[in-house]
Coordinates of C-alpha atoms and ligand atoms in Angstrom, one line a residue:
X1 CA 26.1 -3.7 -4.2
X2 CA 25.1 -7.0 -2.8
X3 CA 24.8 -9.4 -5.8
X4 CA 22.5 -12.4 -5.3
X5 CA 22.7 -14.6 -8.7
X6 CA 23.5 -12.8 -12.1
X7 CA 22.5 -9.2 -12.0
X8 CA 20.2 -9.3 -9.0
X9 CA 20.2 -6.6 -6.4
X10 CA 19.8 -8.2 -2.5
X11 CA 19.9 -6.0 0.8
X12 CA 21.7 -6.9 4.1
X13 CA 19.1 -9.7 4.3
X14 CA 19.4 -10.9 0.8
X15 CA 16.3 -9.4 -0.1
X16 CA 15.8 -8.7 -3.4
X17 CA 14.6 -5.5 -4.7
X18 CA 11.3 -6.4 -6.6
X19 CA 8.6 -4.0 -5.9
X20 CA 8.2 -0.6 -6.2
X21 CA 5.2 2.1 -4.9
X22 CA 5.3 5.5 -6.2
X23 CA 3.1 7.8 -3.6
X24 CA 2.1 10.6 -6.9
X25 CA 0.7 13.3 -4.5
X26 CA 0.4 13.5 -0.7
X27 CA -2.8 15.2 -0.9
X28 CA -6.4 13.2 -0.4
X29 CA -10.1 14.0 0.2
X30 CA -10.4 11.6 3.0
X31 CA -9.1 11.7 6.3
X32 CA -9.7 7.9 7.5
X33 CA -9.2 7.7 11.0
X34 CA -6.6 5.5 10.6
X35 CA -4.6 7.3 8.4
X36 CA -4.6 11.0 8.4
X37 CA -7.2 12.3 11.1
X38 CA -5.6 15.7 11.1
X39 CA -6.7 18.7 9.2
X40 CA -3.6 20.4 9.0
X41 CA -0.6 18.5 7.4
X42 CA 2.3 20.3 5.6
X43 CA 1.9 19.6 2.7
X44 CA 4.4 19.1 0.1
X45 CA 5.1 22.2 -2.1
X46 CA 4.3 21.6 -5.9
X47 CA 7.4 23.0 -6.7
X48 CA 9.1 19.9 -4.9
X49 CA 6.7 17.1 -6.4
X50 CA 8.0 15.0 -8.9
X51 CA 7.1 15.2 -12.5
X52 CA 5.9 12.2 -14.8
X53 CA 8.9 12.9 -16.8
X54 CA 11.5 12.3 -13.5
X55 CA 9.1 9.4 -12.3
X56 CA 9.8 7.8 -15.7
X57 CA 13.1 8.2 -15.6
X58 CA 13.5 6.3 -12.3
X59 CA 11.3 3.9 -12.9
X60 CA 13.3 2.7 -15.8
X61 CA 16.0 2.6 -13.3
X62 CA 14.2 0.6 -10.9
X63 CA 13.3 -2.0 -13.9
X64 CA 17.2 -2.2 -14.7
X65 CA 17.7 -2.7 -11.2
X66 CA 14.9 -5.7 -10.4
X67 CA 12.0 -3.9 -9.9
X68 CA 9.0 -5.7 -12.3
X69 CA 5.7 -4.3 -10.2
X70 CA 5.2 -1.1 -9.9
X71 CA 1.7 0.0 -7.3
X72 CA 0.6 3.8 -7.8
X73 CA -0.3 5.4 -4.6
X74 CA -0.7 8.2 -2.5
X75 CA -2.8 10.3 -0.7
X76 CA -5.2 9.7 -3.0
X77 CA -3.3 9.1 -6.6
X78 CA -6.5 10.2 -8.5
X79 CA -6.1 13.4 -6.9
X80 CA -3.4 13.8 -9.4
X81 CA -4.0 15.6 -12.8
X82 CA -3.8 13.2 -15.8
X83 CA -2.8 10.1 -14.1
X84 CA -3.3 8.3 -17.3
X85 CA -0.5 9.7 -18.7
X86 CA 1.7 9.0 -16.2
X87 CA 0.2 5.0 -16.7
X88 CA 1.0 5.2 -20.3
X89 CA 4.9 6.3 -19.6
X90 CA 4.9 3.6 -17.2
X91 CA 3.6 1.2 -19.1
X92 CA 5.9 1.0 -21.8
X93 CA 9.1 0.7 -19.8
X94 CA 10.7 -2.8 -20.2
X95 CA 10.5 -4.8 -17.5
X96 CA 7.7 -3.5 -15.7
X97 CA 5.1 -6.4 -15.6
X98 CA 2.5 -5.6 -13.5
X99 CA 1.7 -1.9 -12.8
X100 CA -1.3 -1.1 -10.5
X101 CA -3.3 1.1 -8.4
X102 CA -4.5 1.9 -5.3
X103 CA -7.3 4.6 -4.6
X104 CA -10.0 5.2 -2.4
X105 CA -12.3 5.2 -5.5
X106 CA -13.9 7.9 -5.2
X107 CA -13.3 9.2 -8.5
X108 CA -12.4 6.2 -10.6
X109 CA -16.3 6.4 -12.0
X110 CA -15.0 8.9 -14.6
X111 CA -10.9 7.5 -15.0
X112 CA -11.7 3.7 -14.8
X113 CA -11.8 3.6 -18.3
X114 CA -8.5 5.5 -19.4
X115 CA -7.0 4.3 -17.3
X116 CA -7.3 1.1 -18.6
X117 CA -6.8 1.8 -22.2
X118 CA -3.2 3.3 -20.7
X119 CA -2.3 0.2 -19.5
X120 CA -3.1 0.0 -16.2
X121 CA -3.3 -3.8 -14.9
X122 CA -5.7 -3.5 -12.0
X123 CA -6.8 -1.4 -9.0
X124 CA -7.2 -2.1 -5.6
X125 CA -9.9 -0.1 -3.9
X126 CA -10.4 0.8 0.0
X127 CA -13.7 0.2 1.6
X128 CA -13.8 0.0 5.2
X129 CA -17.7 0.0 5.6
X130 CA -20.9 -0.8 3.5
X131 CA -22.5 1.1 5.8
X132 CA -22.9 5.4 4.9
X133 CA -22.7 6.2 8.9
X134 CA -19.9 3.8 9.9
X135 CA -18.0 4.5 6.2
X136 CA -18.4 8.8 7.2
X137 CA -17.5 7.9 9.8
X138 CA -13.5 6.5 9.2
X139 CA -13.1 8.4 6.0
X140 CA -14.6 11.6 7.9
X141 CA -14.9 12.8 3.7
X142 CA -16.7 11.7 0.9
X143 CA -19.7 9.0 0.1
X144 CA -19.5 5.5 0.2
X145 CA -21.8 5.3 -3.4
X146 CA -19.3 7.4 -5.7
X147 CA -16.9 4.6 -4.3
X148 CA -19.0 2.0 -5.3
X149 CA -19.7 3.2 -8.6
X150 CA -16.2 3.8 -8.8
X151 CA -15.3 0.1 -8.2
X152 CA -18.0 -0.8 -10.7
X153 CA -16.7 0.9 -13.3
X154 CA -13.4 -0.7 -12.9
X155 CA -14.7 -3.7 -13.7
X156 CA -16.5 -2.5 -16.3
X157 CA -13.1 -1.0 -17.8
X158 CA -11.6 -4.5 -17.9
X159 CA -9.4 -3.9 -15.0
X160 CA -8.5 -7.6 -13.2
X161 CA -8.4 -8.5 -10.9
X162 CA -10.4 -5.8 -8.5
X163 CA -9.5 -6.5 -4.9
X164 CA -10.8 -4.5 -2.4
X165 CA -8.8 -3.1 1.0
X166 CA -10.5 -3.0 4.5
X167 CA -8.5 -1.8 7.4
X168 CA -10.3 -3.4 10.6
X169 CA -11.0 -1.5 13.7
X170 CA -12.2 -3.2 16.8
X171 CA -15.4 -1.6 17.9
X172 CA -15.9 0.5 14.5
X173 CA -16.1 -1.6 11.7
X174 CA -15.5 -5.2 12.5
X175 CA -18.7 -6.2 13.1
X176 CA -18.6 -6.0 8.8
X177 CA -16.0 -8.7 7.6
X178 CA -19.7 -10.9 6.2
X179 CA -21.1 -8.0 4.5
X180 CA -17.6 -7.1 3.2
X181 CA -17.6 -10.9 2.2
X182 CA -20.5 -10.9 0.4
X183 CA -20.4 -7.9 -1.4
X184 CA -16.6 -9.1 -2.4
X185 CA -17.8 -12.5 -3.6
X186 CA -20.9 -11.2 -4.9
X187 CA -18.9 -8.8 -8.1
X188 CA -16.1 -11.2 -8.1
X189 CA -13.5 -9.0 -6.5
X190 CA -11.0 -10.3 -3.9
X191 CA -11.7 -8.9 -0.4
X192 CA -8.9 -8.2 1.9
X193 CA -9.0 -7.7 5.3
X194 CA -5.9 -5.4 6.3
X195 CA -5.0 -5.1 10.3
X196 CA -4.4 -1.8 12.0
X197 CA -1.2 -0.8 11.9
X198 CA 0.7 1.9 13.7
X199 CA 1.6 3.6 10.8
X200 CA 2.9 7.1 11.2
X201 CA 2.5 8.8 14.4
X202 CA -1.1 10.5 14.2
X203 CA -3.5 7.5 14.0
X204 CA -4.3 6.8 18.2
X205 CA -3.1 3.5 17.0
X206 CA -3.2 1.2 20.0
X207 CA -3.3 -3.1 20.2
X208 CA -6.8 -2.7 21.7
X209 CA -8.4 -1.4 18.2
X210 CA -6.6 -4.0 16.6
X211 CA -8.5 -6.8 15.1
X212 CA -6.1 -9.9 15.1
X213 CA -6.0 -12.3 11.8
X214 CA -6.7 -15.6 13.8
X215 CA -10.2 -13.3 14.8
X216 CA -10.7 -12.5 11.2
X217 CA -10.4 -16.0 9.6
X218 CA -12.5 -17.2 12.7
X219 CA -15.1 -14.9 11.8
X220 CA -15.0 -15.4 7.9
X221 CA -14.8 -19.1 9.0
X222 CA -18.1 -19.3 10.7
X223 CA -20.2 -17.6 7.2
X224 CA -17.9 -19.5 4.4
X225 CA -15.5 -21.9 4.9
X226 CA -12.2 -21.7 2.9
X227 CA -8.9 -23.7 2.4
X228 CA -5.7 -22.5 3.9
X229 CA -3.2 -21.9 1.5
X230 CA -1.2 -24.9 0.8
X231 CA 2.1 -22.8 -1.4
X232 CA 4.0 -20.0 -0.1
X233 CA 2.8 -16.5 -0.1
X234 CA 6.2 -15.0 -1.6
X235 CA 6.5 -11.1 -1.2
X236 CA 3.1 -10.5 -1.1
X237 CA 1.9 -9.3 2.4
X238 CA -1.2 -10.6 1.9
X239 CA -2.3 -14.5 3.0
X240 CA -4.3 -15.6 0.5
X241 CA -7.4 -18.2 1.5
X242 CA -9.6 -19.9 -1.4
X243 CA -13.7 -20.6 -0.1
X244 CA -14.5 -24.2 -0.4
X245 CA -17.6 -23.6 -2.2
X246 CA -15.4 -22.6 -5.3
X247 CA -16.8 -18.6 -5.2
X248 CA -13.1 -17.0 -5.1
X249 CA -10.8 -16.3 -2.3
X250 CA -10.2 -13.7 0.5
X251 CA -6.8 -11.9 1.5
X252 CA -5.0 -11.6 5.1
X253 CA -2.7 -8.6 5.6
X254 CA -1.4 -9.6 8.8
X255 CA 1.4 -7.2 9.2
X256 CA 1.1 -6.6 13.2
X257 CA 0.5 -10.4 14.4
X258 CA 2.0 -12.0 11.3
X259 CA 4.7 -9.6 10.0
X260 CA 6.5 -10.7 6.4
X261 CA 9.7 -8.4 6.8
X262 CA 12.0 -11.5 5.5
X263 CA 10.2 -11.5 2.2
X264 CA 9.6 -7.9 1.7
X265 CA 10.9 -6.7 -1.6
X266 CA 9.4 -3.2 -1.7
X267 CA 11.0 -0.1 -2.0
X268 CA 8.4 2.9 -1.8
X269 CA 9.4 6.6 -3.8
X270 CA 7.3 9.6 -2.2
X271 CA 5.8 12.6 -4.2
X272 CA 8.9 14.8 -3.0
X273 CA 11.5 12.2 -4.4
X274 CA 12.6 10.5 -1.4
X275 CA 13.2 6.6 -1.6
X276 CA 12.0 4.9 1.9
X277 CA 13.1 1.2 2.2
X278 CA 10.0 0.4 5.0
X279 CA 7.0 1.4 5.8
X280 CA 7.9 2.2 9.0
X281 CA 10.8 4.4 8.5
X282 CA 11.9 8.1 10.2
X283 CA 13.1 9.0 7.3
X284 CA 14.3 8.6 3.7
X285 CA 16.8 9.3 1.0
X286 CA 16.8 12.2 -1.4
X287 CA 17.1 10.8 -4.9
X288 CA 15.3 14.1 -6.1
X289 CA 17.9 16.5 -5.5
X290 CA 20.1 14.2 -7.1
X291 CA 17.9 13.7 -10.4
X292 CA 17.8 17.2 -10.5
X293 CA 21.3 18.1 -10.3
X294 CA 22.1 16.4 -13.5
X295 CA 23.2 13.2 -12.7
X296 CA 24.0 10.3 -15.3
X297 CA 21.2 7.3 -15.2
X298 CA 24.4 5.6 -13.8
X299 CA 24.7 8.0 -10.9
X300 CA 21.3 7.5 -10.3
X301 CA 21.5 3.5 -10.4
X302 CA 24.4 3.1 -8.2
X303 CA 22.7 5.4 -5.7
X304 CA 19.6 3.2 -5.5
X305 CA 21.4 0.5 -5.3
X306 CA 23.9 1.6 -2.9
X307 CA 20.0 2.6 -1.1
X308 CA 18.7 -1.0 -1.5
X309 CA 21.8 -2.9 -0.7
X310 CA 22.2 -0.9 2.7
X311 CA 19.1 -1.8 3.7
X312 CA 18.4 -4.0 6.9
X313 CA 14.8 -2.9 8.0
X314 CA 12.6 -5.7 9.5
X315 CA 10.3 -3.0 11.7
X316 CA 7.5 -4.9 12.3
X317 CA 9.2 -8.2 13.2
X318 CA 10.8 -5.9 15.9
X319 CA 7.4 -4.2 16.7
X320 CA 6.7 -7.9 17.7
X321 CA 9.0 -9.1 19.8
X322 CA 8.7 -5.5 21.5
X323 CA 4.8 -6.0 21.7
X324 CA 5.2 -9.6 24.1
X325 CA 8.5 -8.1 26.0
X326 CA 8.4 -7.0 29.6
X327 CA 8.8 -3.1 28.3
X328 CA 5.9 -3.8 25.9
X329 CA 5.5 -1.4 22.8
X330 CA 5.8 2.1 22.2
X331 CA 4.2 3.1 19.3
X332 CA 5.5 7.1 19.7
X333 CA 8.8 6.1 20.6
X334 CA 10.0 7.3 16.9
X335 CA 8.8 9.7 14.9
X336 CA 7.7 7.9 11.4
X337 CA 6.5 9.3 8.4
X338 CA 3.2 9.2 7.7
X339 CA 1.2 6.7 5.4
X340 CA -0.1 9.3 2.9
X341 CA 3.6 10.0 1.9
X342 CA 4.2 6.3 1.6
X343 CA 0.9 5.0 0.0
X344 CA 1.2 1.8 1.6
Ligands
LIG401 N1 -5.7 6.7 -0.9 C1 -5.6 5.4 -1.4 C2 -6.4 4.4 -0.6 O1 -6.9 4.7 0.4 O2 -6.5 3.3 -1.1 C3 -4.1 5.0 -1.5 C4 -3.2 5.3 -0.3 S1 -3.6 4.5 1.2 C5 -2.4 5.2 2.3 C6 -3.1 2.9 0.9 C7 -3.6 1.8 1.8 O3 -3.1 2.0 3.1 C8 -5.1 1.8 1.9 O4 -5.7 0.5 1.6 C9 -5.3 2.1 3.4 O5 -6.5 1.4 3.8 C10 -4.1 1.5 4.0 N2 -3.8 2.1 5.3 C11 -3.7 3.4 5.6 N3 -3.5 3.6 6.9 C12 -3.4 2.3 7.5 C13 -3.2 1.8 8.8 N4 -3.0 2.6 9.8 N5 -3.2 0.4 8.9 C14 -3.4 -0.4 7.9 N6 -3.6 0.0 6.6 C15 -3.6 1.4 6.4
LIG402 FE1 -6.6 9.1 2.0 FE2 -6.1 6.6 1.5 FE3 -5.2 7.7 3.7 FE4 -7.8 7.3 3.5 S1 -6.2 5.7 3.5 S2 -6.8 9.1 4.2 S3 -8.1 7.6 1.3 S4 -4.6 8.2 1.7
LIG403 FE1 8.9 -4.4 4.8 FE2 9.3 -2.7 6.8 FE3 6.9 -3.8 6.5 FE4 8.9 -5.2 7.4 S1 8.0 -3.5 8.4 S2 7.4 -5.8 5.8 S3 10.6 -4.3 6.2 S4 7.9 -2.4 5.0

């Protein structure tokens, strides 16, 4: 184990293990574009999903280990029966500071509240499009007004702050980022424009559909000007911009043009048990068979950490230098797992 400082876990880069995302289910009713277009997927067996109980367990783990954020994910993490519960367990563990949530929304209407009264922090909700045509059109399932009432009802709940996810796609929905804008400023939620990544290997992801963040904060600069940041962003991916006219602030995830892989402190756990170090990986480690084989919560920290302290991922800081090199980039050229194992 690298050791950075008293009792702090680093990776090859010194990195710091901070973060964790716990994909709950693998299953979703959407299929955006960008994400999981397909109809057929093989899906993860129910018998190899992990329980609350074993999620519990590691997260504790990760808290002992650094970890004081934990994001709930998927597929779509409501899709999952009693997610409250799960919240409530999660909550409680020592350590864990900030727990959250990311959904499409679509059926936070009825869960905002308990949600809430479990102890969940705050959500962050996709919306590509305000539009019903353009937003069937990238989710290819579902309706754009159970989302908004969804989001609604977040805020009704108490959960802050709301921020709000848009992936960009040139020709599909950028034409949006003011409407997105004002909808954001309008409730008080923090809109976040998220670029297209090449995520998985099913997506038709290529740097034509990508909407660049020097384009986005040109266009948000020309309907509300905002202040650069003037601090460091830390480990959060996104760039964070304040409007001048004192009406909140607007996020950058610039993960293709920009990429953050020195600060990244996030370790992701899919619904089959498999710890995945970046979001780009082929492939993870089976902490699942492991848990339940009856290992010792020591055999299960020093594997994690022996996990974290190996790592040395920096993909998209590679995708990068790839993308302006003479071969150029080849998105297909390894097969990665998909983004609804990974949430994100
Ligand atoms: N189903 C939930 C949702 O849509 O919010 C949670 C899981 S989803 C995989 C998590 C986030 O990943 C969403 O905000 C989604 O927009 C984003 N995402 C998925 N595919 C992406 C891609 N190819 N590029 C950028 N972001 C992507
Ligand atoms: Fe489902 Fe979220 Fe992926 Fe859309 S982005 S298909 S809602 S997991
Ligand atoms: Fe982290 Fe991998 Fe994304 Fe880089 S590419 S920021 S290492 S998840």
């Amino acid at each position: 184990m690298t050791v950075f400082g008293p009792d702090v876990l680093t990776d090859r880069y010194q990195r710091p293990l901070q973060d964790l995302r716990i994909s709950v289910t693998d299953r979703c009713n959407f299929r955006c574009t960008y994400c999981m277009p397909l109809d057929h997927y093989d899906w993860i067996a129910k018998s190899q999903i992990l329980s609350y109980e074993e999620i519990r367990r590691l997260v504790a783990i990760f808290a002992q280990l650094g970890v004081s954020k934990v994001r709930i994910t998927g597929g779509e993490p409501l899709l999952r029966r009693d997610l409250p519960d799960l919240v409530a367990m999660l909550s409680g563990i020592e350590g864990i500071q900030d727990l959250c949530l990311t959904t499409n929304g679509s059926l936070l209407a009825d869960k905002a509240a308990s949600l809430r009264e479990a102890g969940l922090n705050r959500v962050t909700v996709s919306i590509d499009s305000l539009n019903p045509q353009t937003f069937a059109r990238m989710a290819q399932r579902g309706n754009l007004e159970s989302v908004l009432e969804g989001v609604a009802a977040a805020g009704r709940a108490g959960l802050s702050p709301i921020k709000v996810n848009a992936v960009l796609e040139r020709g599909v929905n950028d034409h949006e980022i003011a409407e997105l804008l004002a909808y954001a400023r309008s409730h008080g939620y923090e809109m976040r424009f998220i670029e297209f990544m090449d995520v998985g290997n099913v997506n038709g992801w290529s740097s034509s559909k990508l909407v660049d963040k020097d384009e986005i904060l040109r266009r948000v600069a020309a309907v509300h000007p905002f202040r650069r940041p003037t601090s460091a962003r830390g480990s959060a991916p996104s760039e964070r911009y304040t409007f001048l006219d004192g009406q909140g602030s607007f996020g950058v995830i610039a993960s293709v043009t920009e990429p953050f892989c020195g600060a990244c402190t996030r370790i992701r756990l899919t619904a089959d048990g498999r710890l995945v170090t970046c979001l780009f990986s082929t492939g993870g480690h089976d902490i699942k068979s492991l848990l339940r084989s009856g290992a010792s919560d020591e055999d299960l920290r020093r594997t994690i950490a022996e996990v974290w302290s190996g790592r040395s991922d920096r993909y998209s800081e590679e995708r990068l230098v790839a993308i302006s090199s003479a071969e150029g980039y080849h998105p297909d050229s390894v097969r990665k797992i998909e983004m609804i194992s990974l949430g994100g």
